[in-house]
mmCIF file of C-alpha atoms in Angstrom:
data_model
loop_
_atom_site.group_PDB
_atom_site.id
_atom_site.type_symbol
_atom_site.label_atom_id
_atom_site.label_comp_id
_atom_site.label_asym_id
_atom_site.label_seq_id
_atom_site.Cartn_x
_atom_site.Cartn_y
_atom_site.Cartn_z
ATOM 1 C CA MET A 1 105.715 40.269 52.051
ATOM 2 C CA GLU A 2 103.535 41.187 55.028
ATOM 3 C CA ASP A 3 101.009 39.374 57.157
ATOM 4 C CA LEU A 4 98.209 41.835 57.867
ATOM 5 C CA THR A 5 95.209 41.102 60.090
ATOM 6 C CA ASN A 6 92.668 42.744 62.378
ATOM 7 C CA VAL A 7 92.322 46.107 60.629
ATOM 8 C CA TYR A 8 89.740 48.422 62.224
ATOM 9 C CA PHE A 9 89.260 52.140 62.786
ATOM 10 C CA SER A 10 88.736 54.209 65.896
ATOM 11 C CA PRO A 11 88.372 57.924 66.635
ATOM 12 C CA LEU A 12 91.571 59.931 66.682
ATOM 13 C CA PRO A 13 92.767 60.246 70.275
ATOM 14 C CA ASP A 14 95.174 62.983 71.389
ATOM 15 C CA SER A 15 97.953 62.067 68.977
ATOM 16 C CA PRO A 16 101.618 63.079 68.998
ATOM 17 C CA TYR A 17 101.735 62.565 65.200
ATOM 18 C CA VAL A 18 98.566 64.138 63.889
ATOM 19 C CA LYS A 19 97.272 67.382 65.377
ATOM 20 C CA PRO A 20 94.277 68.623 63.393
ATOM 21 C CA PHE A 21 92.840 72.085 64.011
ATOM 22 C CA ARG A 22 90.906 74.835 62.288
ATOM 23 C CA PHE A 23 92.790 77.873 60.982
ATOM 24 C CA ASN A 24 90.533 80.966 60.957
ATOM 25 C CA TYR A 25 91.506 84.063 58.985
ATOM 26 C CA THR A 26 90.289 87.132 57.166
ATOM 27 C CA GLN A 27 91.670 87.483 53.631
ATOM 28 C CA ASN A 28 90.974 90.693 51.732
ATOM 29 C CA GLY A 29 88.048 91.382 54.057
ATOM 30 C CA MET A 30 86.489 87.935 53.744
ATOM 31 C CA GLU A 31 86.281 85.633 56.778
ATOM 32 C CA LYS A 32 87.503 82.129 55.958
ATOM 33 C CA THR A 33 88.501 78.877 57.621
ATOM 34 C CA TRP A 34 90.861 76.124 56.587
ATOM 35 C CA ASP A 35 91.356 72.766 58.307
ATOM 36 C CA LEU A 36 94.964 71.890 58.952
ATOM 37 C CA LEU A 37 97.198 69.251 60.390
ATOM 38 C CA GLU A 38 100.388 69.976 62.240
ATOM 39 C CA VAL A 39 103.112 67.512 61.234
ATOM 40 C CA HIS A 40 106.890 67.344 61.634
ATOM 41 C CA ASP A 41 109.413 68.678 59.137
ATOM 42 C CA SER A 42 111.364 65.878 57.464
ATOM 43 C CA VAL A 43 114.368 64.826 55.397
ATOM 44 C CA ALA A 44 114.575 62.560 52.342
ATOM 45 C CA ILE A 45 117.742 61.182 50.795
ATOM 46 C CA ILE A 46 118.432 59.960 47.249
ATOM 47 C CA VAL A 47 120.876 57.097 47.906
ATOM 48 C CA PHE A 48 122.777 55.960 44.809
ATOM 49 C CA ASN A 49 125.197 53.038 45.063
ATOM 50 C CA VAL A 50 128.124 53.777 42.724
ATOM 51 C CA SER A 51 129.715 50.348 43.249
ATOM 52 C CA ARG A 52 126.895 48.760 41.279
ATOM 53 C CA ASN A 53 125.112 51.785 39.747
ATOM 54 C CA VAL A 54 121.818 51.155 41.517
ATOM 55 C CA MET A 55 119.345 53.464 43.221
ATOM 56 C CA VAL A 56 118.493 52.433 46.779
ATOM 57 C CA PHE A 57 114.790 52.533 47.748
ATOM 58 C CA VAL A 58 112.879 51.598 50.859
ATOM 59 C CA LYS A 59 109.721 49.531 50.631
ATOM 60 C CA GLN A 60 107.193 49.362 53.439
ATOM 61 C CA PHE A 61 103.530 48.929 54.308
ATOM 62 C CA ARG A 62 101.801 52.311 54.492
ATOM 63 C CA PRO A 63 98.366 52.412 56.164
ATOM 64 C CA ALA A 64 97.528 55.662 54.318
ATOM 65 C CA ILE A 65 97.970 53.985 50.932
ATOM 66 C CA TYR A 66 96.309 50.720 51.937
ATOM 67 C CA TYR A 67 93.252 52.565 53.232
ATOM 68 C CA ASN A 68 92.912 54.572 50.015
ATOM 69 C CA ARG A 69 93.053 51.458 47.835
ATOM 70 C CA ILE A 70 89.981 49.952 49.480
ATOM 71 C CA PRO A 71 86.605 50.870 47.922
ATOM 72 C CA PRO A 72 84.733 53.186 50.347
ATOM 73 C CA GLN A 73 81.904 50.688 50.867
ATOM 74 C CA ASP A 74 84.436 48.117 52.116
ATOM 75 C CA ARG A 75 86.184 50.333 54.661
ATOM 76 C CA GLN A 76 83.362 51.459 56.899
ATOM 77 C CA ASN A 77 84.541 50.241 60.308
ATOM 78 C CA SER A 78 87.104 47.624 59.437
ATOM 79 C CA ILE A 79 88.733 45.972 56.421
ATOM 80 C CA ASP A 80 88.612 42.319 55.344
ATOM 81 C CA THR A 81 92.331 41.526 55.015
ATOM 82 C CA LYS A 82 91.602 38.244 53.221
ATOM 83 C CA LYS A 83 89.874 40.165 50.464
ATOM 84 C CA TYR A 84 92.369 43.056 50.537
ATOM 85 C CA PRO A 85 95.918 41.813 51.209
ATOM 86 C CA ALA A 86 98.727 43.957 52.665
ATOM 87 C CA GLU A 87 100.435 44.185 49.256
ATOM 88 C CA LEU A 88 97.919 46.876 48.293
ATOM 89 C CA GLY A 89 99.552 49.204 50.824
ATOM 90 C CA ILE A 90 103.220 48.655 49.972
ATOM 91 C CA ALA A 91 104.987 51.886 48.982
ATOM 92 C CA LEU A 92 108.316 52.408 47.245
ATOM 93 C CA GLU A 93 110.059 55.516 48.588
ATOM 94 C CA MET A 94 113.329 57.317 49.040
ATOM 95 C CA CYS A 95 114.967 56.883 52.437
ATOM 96 C CA ALA A 96 113.333 59.485 54.696
ATOM 97 C CA GLY A 97 112.532 60.451 58.252
ATOM 98 C CA ILE A 98 110.898 63.110 60.390
ATOM 99 C CA ILE A 99 112.862 65.754 62.265
ATOM 100 C CA ASP A 100 111.880 65.062 65.849
ATOM 101 C CA LYS A 101 115.255 65.733 67.472
ATOM 102 C CA GLN A 102 117.197 68.942 68.055
ATOM 103 C CA LYS A 103 119.967 68.073 65.603
ATOM 104 C CA PRO A 104 121.237 69.467 62.292
ATOM 105 C CA VAL A 105 119.231 68.078 59.357
ATOM 106 C CA GLU A 106 122.413 66.528 57.945
ATOM 107 C CA GLU A 107 122.831 64.437 61.129
ATOM 108 C CA ILE A 108 119.239 63.243 60.871
ATOM 109 C CA ALA A 109 119.712 62.372 57.187
ATOM 110 C CA LYS A 110 122.884 60.419 58.016
ATOM 111 C CA GLU A 111 121.029 58.467 60.744
ATOM 112 C CA GLU A 112 118.154 57.598 58.422
ATOM 113 C CA VAL A 113 120.501 56.294 55.715
ATOM 114 C CA LEU A 114 122.107 54.015 58.317
ATOM 115 C CA GLU A 115 118.893 52.881 60.023
ATOM 116 C CA GLU A 116 116.821 52.324 56.903
ATOM 117 C CA CYS A 117 119.389 51.401 54.246
ATOM 118 C CA GLY A 118 122.387 50.182 56.309
ATOM 119 C CA TYR A 119 124.991 52.549 54.823
ATOM 120 C CA ASP A 120 127.316 54.376 57.224
ATOM 121 C CA ILE A 121 128.052 57.579 55.315
ATOM 122 C CA PRO A 122 130.414 60.438 56.192
ATOM 123 C CA LEU A 123 128.467 63.694 56.592
ATOM 124 C CA GLU A 124 130.404 65.306 53.746
ATOM 125 C CA LYS A 125 128.929 62.805 51.266
ATOM 126 C CA LEU A 126 125.503 64.414 51.744
ATOM 127 C CA GLN A 127 124.733 66.931 49.007
ATOM 128 C CA ARG A 128 121.836 69.179 49.996
ATOM 129 C CA ILE A 129 119.592 69.595 46.921
ATOM 130 C CA THR A 130 116.733 71.811 48.067
ATOM 131 C CA SER A 131 113.747 72.011 50.385
ATOM 132 C CA TYR A 132 110.047 72.368 49.634
ATOM 133 C CA ARG A 133 106.642 72.200 51.297
ATOM 134 C CA SER A 134 105.471 68.604 51.740
ATOM 135 C CA GLY A 135 101.925 69.665 50.901
ATOM 136 C CA VAL A 136 99.818 72.765 50.333
ATOM 137 C CA GLY A 137 96.408 71.481 51.396
ATOM 138 C CA VAL A 138 96.327 70.263 54.985
ATOM 139 C CA GLN A 139 100.030 70.005 55.782
ATOM 140 C CA GLY A 140 102.798 72.417 54.823
ATOM 141 C CA ALA A 141 105.824 71.085 56.703
ATOM 142 C CA LEU A 142 109.272 71.518 55.165
ATOM 143 C CA GLN A 143 111.089 68.550 53.611
ATOM 144 C CA THR A 144 114.803 68.856 52.852
ATOM 145 C CA LEU A 145 116.114 66.616 50.057
ATOM 146 C CA PHE A 146 119.686 65.290 49.908
ATOM 147 C CA TYR A 147 121.675 63.309 47.368
ATOM 148 C CA CYS A 148 124.255 60.817 48.524
ATOM 149 C CA GLU A 149 126.555 58.465 46.603
ATOM 150 C CA VAL A 150 127.418 55.338 48.554
ATOM 151 C CA THR A 151 129.678 52.325 47.942
ATOM 152 C CA ASP A 152 129.296 48.685 48.949
ATOM 153 C CA ASN A 153 132.099 49.296 51.484
ATOM 154 C CA MET A 154 129.881 51.711 53.401
ATOM 155 C CA LYS A 155 127.212 49.035 53.929
ATOM 156 C CA THR A 156 127.944 48.196 57.568
ATOM 157 C CA GLU A 157 124.472 47.167 58.695
ATOM 158 C CA GLN A 158 121.413 45.367 57.444
ATOM 159 C CA GLY A 159 119.110 48.401 57.364
ATOM 160 C CA GLY A 160 115.385 47.801 57.630
ATOM 161 C CA GLY A 161 114.543 50.408 60.231
ATOM 162 C CA ILE A 162 114.561 50.490 64.024
ATOM 163 C CA ASP A 163 112.028 49.664 66.757
ATOM 164 C CA ASP A 164 108.996 48.090 65.116
ATOM 165 C CA GLU A 165 109.641 49.422 61.606
ATOM 166 C CA ILE A 166 109.487 46.755 58.911
ATOM 167 C CA ILE A 167 111.395 48.153 55.954
ATOM 168 C CA GLU A 168 112.797 46.313 52.959
ATOM 169 C CA VAL A 169 115.762 47.787 51.070
ATOM 170 C CA VAL A 170 115.254 47.555 47.303
ATOM 171 C CA GLU A 171 117.670 48.422 44.491
ATOM 172 C CA LYS A 172 116.824 49.535 40.955
ATOM 173 C CA THR A 173 119.060 50.070 37.943
ATOM 174 C CA ILE A 174 118.901 53.320 35.982
ATOM 175 C CA PRO A 175 116.756 51.733 33.225
ATOM 176 C CA GLU A 176 114.394 50.476 35.934
ATOM 177 C CA VAL A 177 114.178 53.986 37.423
ATOM 178 C CA GLU A 178 113.395 55.335 33.952
ATOM 179 C CA ALA A 179 110.673 52.738 33.479
ATOM 180 C CA MET A 180 109.194 53.754 36.835
ATOM 181 C CA VAL A 181 108.856 57.467 35.974
ATOM 182 C CA ARG A 182 107.457 56.569 32.539
ATOM 183 C CA SER A 183 104.878 54.215 34.051
ATOM 184 C CA PRO A 184 101.226 55.158 33.464
ATOM 185 C CA GLY A 185 100.608 54.391 37.163
ATOM 186 C CA PRO A 186 99.065 54.241 39.598
ATOM 187 C CA ILE A 187 102.555 54.444 41.113
ATOM 188 C CA SER A 188 102.621 53.437 44.773
ATOM 189 C CA SER A 189 105.010 56.269 45.656
ATOM 190 C CA PRO A 190 104.661 59.865 46.781
ATOM 191 C CA PRO A 191 105.458 62.834 44.484
ATOM 192 C CA SER A 192 108.589 63.619 46.534
ATOM 193 C CA CYS A 193 110.008 60.249 45.408
ATOM 194 C CA LEU A 194 109.108 60.970 41.782
ATOM 195 C CA PHE A 195 110.708 64.434 41.999
ATOM 196 C CA ALA A 196 113.847 62.809 43.431
ATOM 197 C CA LEU A 197 113.960 60.256 40.599
ATOM 198 C CA MET A 198 113.443 62.894 37.890
ATOM 199 C CA TRP A 199 116.109 65.100 39.506
ATOM 200 C CA PHE A 200 118.539 62.184 39.449
ATOM 201 C CA LEU A 201 117.717 61.210 35.862
ATOM 202 C CA HIS A 202 118.037 64.801 34.656
ATOM 203 C CA PHE A 203 121.106 65.980 36.542
ATOM 204 C CA LYS A 204 123.093 62.885 37.563
ATOM 205 C CA ALA A 205 122.279 59.696 35.675
ATOM 206 C CA ASP A 206 124.285 60.298 32.483
ATOM 207 C CA GLN A 207 127.639 59.867 34.199
ATOM 208 C CA PHE A 208 126.616 56.392 35.409
ATOM 209 C CA ARG A 209 125.245 55.031 32.142
ATOM 210 C CA THR A 210 127.417 52.332 30.645
ATOM 211 C CA MET B 1 99.381 90.653 47.294
ATOM 212 C CA GLU B 2 97.006 89.718 50.099
ATOM 213 C CA ASP B 3 95.554 91.512 53.046
ATOM 214 C CA LEU B 4 95.552 89.040 55.928
ATOM 215 C CA THR B 5 94.113 89.765 59.371
ATOM 216 C CA ASN B 6 92.518 88.105 62.381
ATOM 217 C CA VAL B 7 94.308 84.740 62.300
ATOM 218 C CA TYR B 8 93.398 82.416 65.181
ATOM 219 C CA PHE B 9 92.989 78.694 65.781
ATOM 220 C CA SER B 10 90.098 76.629 67.019
ATOM 221 C CA PRO B 11 89.483 72.910 67.561
ATOM 222 C CA LEU B 12 88.654 70.888 64.469
ATOM 223 C CA PRO B 13 84.871 70.569 64.166
ATOM 224 C CA ASP B 14 83.218 67.856 62.096
ATOM 225 C CA SER B 15 84.879 68.787 58.807
ATOM 226 C CA PRO B 16 83.995 67.791 55.251
ATOM 227 C CA TYR B 17 87.650 68.321 54.221
ATOM 228 C CA VAL B 18 89.684 66.724 56.958
ATOM 229 C CA LYS B 19 88.581 63.477 58.569
ATOM 230 C CA PRO B 20 91.218 62.236 60.986
ATOM 231 C CA PHE B 21 90.985 58.774 62.529
ATOM 232 C CA ARG B 22 93.134 56.001 63.959
ATOM 233 C CA PHE B 23 93.947 52.981 61.799
ATOM 234 C CA ASN B 24 94.513 49.890 63.975
ATOM 235 C CA TYR B 25 96.201 46.796 62.538
ATOM 236 C CA THR B 26 98.281 43.735 63.260
ATOM 237 C CA GLN B 27 101.375 43.400 61.079
ATOM 238 C CA ASN B 28 103.389 40.186 61.281
ATOM 239 C CA GLY B 29 101.849 39.470 64.677
ATOM 240 C CA MET B 30 102.529 42.938 66.116
ATOM 241 C CA GLU B 31 99.626 45.221 67.076
ATOM 242 C CA LYS B 32 100.133 48.735 65.706
ATOM 243 C CA THR B 33 98.273 51.970 65.168
ATOM 244 C CA TRP B 34 98.693 54.745 62.604
ATOM 245 C CA ASP B 35 96.894 58.100 62.584
ATOM 246 C CA LEU B 36 95.382 58.985 59.225
ATOM 247 C CA LEU B 37 93.442 61.605 57.420
ATOM 248 C CA GLU B 38 90.861 60.898 54.778
ATOM 249 C CA VAL B 39 91.171 63.366 51.897
ATOM 250 C CA HIS B 40 89.878 63.523 48.338
ATOM 251 C CA ASP B 41 91.691 62.219 45.287
ATOM 252 C CA SER B 42 92.834 65.018 42.996
ATOM 253 C CA VAL B 43 94.099 66.085 39.586
ATOM 254 C CA ALA B 44 96.998 68.360 38.647
ATOM 255 C CA ILE B 45 97.725 69.755 35.196
ATOM 256 C CA ILE B 46 100.985 70.986 33.664
ATOM 257 C CA VAL B 47 99.762 73.853 31.473
ATOM 258 C CA PHE B 48 102.291 75.002 28.883
ATOM 259 C CA ASN B 49 101.449 77.933 26.618
ATOM 260 C CA VAL B 50 103.006 77.212 23.212
ATOM 261 C CA SER B 51 102.094 80.644 21.800
ATOM 262 C CA ARG B 52 104.686 82.243 24.050
ATOM 263 C CA ASN B 53 106.613 79.217 25.401
ATOM 264 C CA VAL B 54 105.715 79.821 29.015
ATOM 265 C CA MET B 55 104.654 77.511 31.834
ATOM 266 C CA VAL B 56 101.411 78.514 33.536
ATOM 267 C CA PHE B 57 101.382 78.405 37.352
ATOM 268 C CA VAL B 58 98.809 79.328 39.967
ATOM 269 C CA LYS B 59 99.802 81.377 42.976
ATOM 270 C CA GLN B 60 97.686 81.538 46.119
ATOM 271 C CA PHE B 61 97.730 81.967 49.881
ATOM 272 C CA ARG B 62 97.985 78.574 51.588
ATOM 273 C CA PRO B 63 97.185 78.461 55.319
ATOM 274 C CA ALA B 64 99.199 75.217 55.688
ATOM 275 C CA ILE B 65 102.383 76.906 54.449
ATOM 276 C CA TYR B 66 101.792 80.172 56.306
ATOM 277 C CA TYR B 67 101.286 78.312 59.584
ATOM 278 C CA ASN B 68 104.493 76.316 59.130
ATOM 279 C CA ARG B 69 106.570 79.422 58.471
ATOM 280 C CA ILE B 70 105.699 80.928 61.864
ATOM 281 C CA PRO B 71 108.032 80.008 64.753
ATOM 282 C CA PRO B 72 106.128 77.680 67.153
ATOM 283 C CA GLN B 73 106.305 80.180 70.038
ATOM 284 C CA ASP B 74 104.480 82.748 67.885
ATOM 285 C CA ARG B 75 101.601 80.509 66.793
ATOM 286 C CA GLN B 76 100.109 79.386 70.077
ATOM 287 C CA ASN B 77 96.508 80.587 69.754
ATOM 288 C CA SER B 78 96.737 83.232 67.082
ATOM 289 C CA ILE B 79 99.268 84.891 64.758
ATOM 290 C CA ASP B 80 100.328 88.548 64.630
ATOM 291 C CA THR B 81 99.737 89.349 60.958
ATOM 292 C CA LYS B 82 101.661 92.641 61.246
ATOM 293 C CA LYS B 83 104.760 90.703 62.228
ATOM 294 C CA TYR B 84 104.082 87.830 59.812
ATOM 295 C CA PRO B 85 102.564 89.057 56.527
ATOM 296 C CA ALA B 86 100.490 86.912 54.147
ATOM 297 C CA GLU B 87 103.388 86.721 51.664
ATOM 298 C CA LEU B 88 104.923 84.020 53.867
ATOM 299 C CA GLY B 89 102.089 81.688 52.890
ATOM 300 C CA ILE B 90 102.017 82.243 49.136
ATOM 301 C CA ALA B 91 102.550 79.016 47.165
ATOM 302 C CA LEU B 92 103.433 78.516 43.524
ATOM 303 C CA GLU B 93 101.712 75.430 42.139
ATOM 304 C CA MET B 94 100.480 73.625 39.073
ATOM 305 C CA CYS B 95 96.794 74.049 38.307
ATOM 306 C CA ALA B 96 95.012 71.429 40.446
ATOM 307 C CA GLY B 97 91.757 70.436 42.085
ATOM 308 C CA ILE B 98 90.087 67.777 44.160
ATOM 309 C CA ILE B 99 87.801 65.124 42.719
ATOM 310 C CA ASP B 100 84.565 65.792 44.546
ATOM 311 C CA LYS B 101 82.182 65.125 41.670
ATOM 312 C CA GLN B 102 81.143 61.937 39.903
ATOM 313 C CA LYS B 103 82.845 62.796 36.631
ATOM 314 C CA PRO B 104 85.742 61.433 34.589
ATOM 315 C CA VAL B 105 89.085 62.823 35.829
ATOM 316 C CA GLU B 106 89.672 64.388 32.394
ATOM 317 C CA GLU B 107 86.478 66.464 32.781
ATOM 318 C CA ILE B 108 87.595 67.665 36.199
ATOM 319 C CA ALA B 109 91.047 68.542 34.842
ATOM 320 C CA LYS B 110 89.463 70.498 31.980
ATOM 321 C CA GLU B 111 87.265 72.436 34.436
ATOM 322 C CA GLU B 112 90.219 73.314 36.670
ATOM 323 C CA VAL B 113 92.257 74.629 33.735
ATOM 324 C CA LEU B 114 89.344 76.905 32.823
ATOM 325 C CA GLU B 115 88.470 78.023 36.360
ATOM 326 C CA GLU B 116 91.996 78.584 37.614
ATOM 327 C CA CYS B 117 93.953 79.535 34.469
ATOM 328 C CA GLY B 118 91.216 80.738 32.089
ATOM 329 C CA TYR B 119 92.030 78.401 29.163
ATOM 330 C CA ASP B 120 89.155 76.560 27.506
ATOM 331 C CA ILE B 121 90.819 73.360 26.307
ATOM 332 C CA PRO B 122 89.404 70.514 24.220
ATOM 333 C CA LEU B 123 89.512 67.245 26.214
ATOM 334 C CA GLU B 124 91.802 65.648 23.639
ATOM 335 C CA LYS B 125 94.554 68.155 24.467
ATOM 336 C CA LEU B 126 94.925 66.536 27.904
ATOM 337 C CA GLN B 127 97.779 64.016 27.971
ATOM 338 C CA ARG B 128 97.529 61.767 31.027
ATOM 339 C CA ILE B 129 101.048 61.371 32.445
ATOM 340 C CA THR B 130 100.643 59.141 35.481
ATOM 341 C CA SER B 131 99.114 58.918 38.942
ATOM 342 C CA TYR B 132 100.753 58.566 42.352
ATOM 343 C CA ARG B 133 99.951 58.727 46.048
ATOM 344 C CA SER B 134 99.820 62.308 47.300
ATOM 345 C CA GLY B 135 101.494 61.237 50.529
ATOM 346 C CA VAL B 136 102.559 58.133 52.428
ATOM 347 C CA GLY B 137 102.346 59.409 56.003
ATOM 348 C CA VAL B 138 98.894 60.618 56.950
ATOM 349 C CA GLN B 139 97.222 60.866 53.555
ATOM 350 C CA GLY B 140 97.480 58.469 50.632
ATOM 351 C CA ALA B 141 94.926 59.792 48.168
ATOM 352 C CA LEU B 142 95.580 59.395 44.449
ATOM 353 C CA GLN B 143 96.640 62.365 42.327
ATOM 354 C CA THR B 144 96.473 62.073 38.542
ATOM 355 C CA LEU B 145 98.855 64.319 36.593
ATOM 356 C CA PHE B 146 98.114 65.655 33.099
ATOM 357 C CA TYR B 147 100.096 67.644 30.554
ATOM 358 C CA CYS B 148 98.340 70.151 28.341
ATOM 359 C CA GLU B 149 99.635 72.494 25.657
ATOM 360 C CA VAL B 150 97.525 75.641 25.288
ATOM 361 C CA THR B 151 97.565 78.639 22.975
ATOM 362 C CA ASP B 152 96.684 82.272 23.599
ATOM 363 C CA ASN B 153 93.541 81.661 21.484
ATOM 364 C CA MET B 154 92.211 79.252 24.110
ATOM 365 C CA LYS B 155 92.346 81.913 26.812
ATOM 366 C CA THR B 156 88.648 82.739 27.003
ATOM 367 C CA GLU B 157 88.391 83.750 30.635
ATOM 368 C CA GLN B 158 90.342 85.560 33.291
ATOM 369 C CA GLY B 159 90.993 82.520 35.501
ATOM 370 C CA GLY B 160 91.650 83.094 39.178
ATOM 371 C CA GLY B 161 89.333 80.495 40.647
ATOM 372 C CA ILE B 162 85.654 80.401 41.527
ATOM 373 C CA ASP B 163 83.602 81.192 44.643
ATOM 374 C CA ASP B 164 85.919 82.775 47.205
ATOM 375 C CA GLU B 165 89.165 81.444 45.723
ATOM 376 C CA ILE B 166 91.818 84.151 45.227
ATOM 377 C CA ILE B 167 94.225 82.757 42.651
ATOM 378 C CA GLU B 168 96.778 84.607 40.561
ATOM 379 C CA VAL B 169 97.894 83.144 37.232
ATOM 380 C CA VAL B 170 101.680 83.378 36.798
ATOM 381 C CA GLU B 171 103.819 82.513 33.778
ATOM 382 C CA LYS B 172 107.460 81.428 33.739
ATOM 383 C CA THR B 173 109.846 80.910 30.836
ATOM 384 C CA ILE B 174 111.791 77.651 30.514
ATOM 385 C CA PRO B 175 114.993 79.246 31.925
ATOM 386 C CA GLU B 176 112.930 80.484 34.880
ATOM 387 C CA VAL B 177 111.542 76.983 35.437
ATOM 388 C CA GLU B 178 115.099 75.634 35.344
ATOM 389 C CA ALA B 179 116.220 78.233 37.877
ATOM 390 C CA MET B 180 113.322 77.208 40.121
ATOM 391 C CA VAL B 181 114.248 73.493 40.231
ATOM 392 C CA ARG B 182 117.922 74.390 40.767
ATOM 393 C CA SER B 183 117.084 76.756 43.634
ATOM 394 C CA PRO B 184 118.549 75.787 47.025
ATOM 395 C CA GLY B 185 115.121 76.518 48.535
ATOM 396 C CA PRO B 186 113.121 76.691 50.613
ATOM 397 C CA ILE B 187 110.789 76.498 47.603
ATOM 398 C CA SER B 188 107.213 77.494 48.432
ATOM 399 C CA SER B 189 105.783 74.658 46.327
ATOM 400 C CA PRO B 190 104.791 71.047 46.926
ATOM 401 C CA PRO B 191 106.845 68.100 45.584
ATOM 402 C CA SER B 192 104.108 67.305 43.046
ATOM 403 C CA CYS B 193 104.825 70.683 41.401
ATOM 404 C CA LEU B 194 108.567 69.972 41.388
ATOM 405 C CA PHE B 195 107.977 66.524 39.876
ATOM 406 C CA ALA B 196 105.819 68.142 37.192
ATOM 407 C CA LEU B 197 108.529 70.707 36.390
ATOM 408 C CA MET B 198 111.290 68.085 36.229
ATOM 409 C CA TRP B 199 109.086 65.865 34.035
ATOM 410 C CA PHE B 200 108.523 68.782 31.657
ATOM 411 C CA LEU B 201 112.216 69.764 31.586
ATOM 412 C CA HIS B 202 113.310 66.186 30.975
ATOM 413 C CA PHE B 203 110.726 65.012 28.458
ATOM 414 C CA LYS B 204 109.269 68.093 26.789
ATOM 415 C CA ALA B 205 111.299 71.297 27.134
ATOM 416 C CA ASP B 206 113.906 70.689 24.414
ATOM 417 C CA GLN B 207 111.400 71.123 21.575
ATOM 418 C CA PHE B 208 110.481 74.588 22.873
ATOM 419 C CA ARG B 209 113.966 75.966 23.401
ATOM 420 C CA THR B 210 114.905 78.672 20.960
#
């Protein structure tokens, strides 16, 4: 799927994406520190195509996953991409995006569904499910999860992301989604995707089973 | 619950917990960079007490959540803890821990259940559910999820964590767990906890409903 070459590491420069710092505090009289990362809040959208009863996923190369699949002794300063192909870092996810604009979250969700998946959805099709903390260790940004039913008629564009994003749109049937959450793993997806799939299977899927 | 004072920020020193760096790569001929964080793999355990049909959670102050609940203009160099009490940063989570020892993941899971929740469980009570990537953005470490049924007889210790951890053990009934996953949020929990709850509700809960 991807041609990956020339992988090497360098120190973190002043980064607009990743701002690490130390949080100092006194809890019940005890001085403590905790190392944190400031990241953007985000949205994620469960996109279900009711014309063909398929769940719409996005598939892309994720450096964070690729890096973690390489044995530590083979990722000291660089990685041998012949030995470790890009496929190791491919993730299957819900459509999602960071909130980096001053807009309602619904507008940002609508844009991501169009840019990544190619569906032009009316705002009122977005059902807000809930929001939660994307992590509790080093990052605690808020992610808001939506559910959206789409039809083939709403597919007005190719999808695949904007700028230099390389995103593949992938569809799975309900039995395939069930097989995914029952898989012993390792699953190349984040827990937010698995929560979204379980939510769909538990609360929505029955009406679409044939 | 917590007395929090003297919150201020400082630059990240050389940290054993958070190692940020820049990942450089060439994808399909295009030079790119991605900023990453190296973190430990981890385990999480769904602990269900079958003596009283309650789910066992851990509750603790999480700097990452507290920080994100403060408006940006009020978290420049420090935080006024009178204006923003510790309660804002309290998270409800599954029992969990990082893998920082050379031991089988089952052993680490067993230790966490004892240290955090106070239940001394035989290894064979641990049912491995699956594993997934704890994030896809800046961190892609592997988290392995277990399910474990416990009884009141196995509760040999107080729980609450070791060293300077301040952890409260909290129990919820199945209807309370259902109310939690149906909440409009913001939920002060990570998606891995919500996945665990949905997995339990979908695959396990029916046998415990009275």
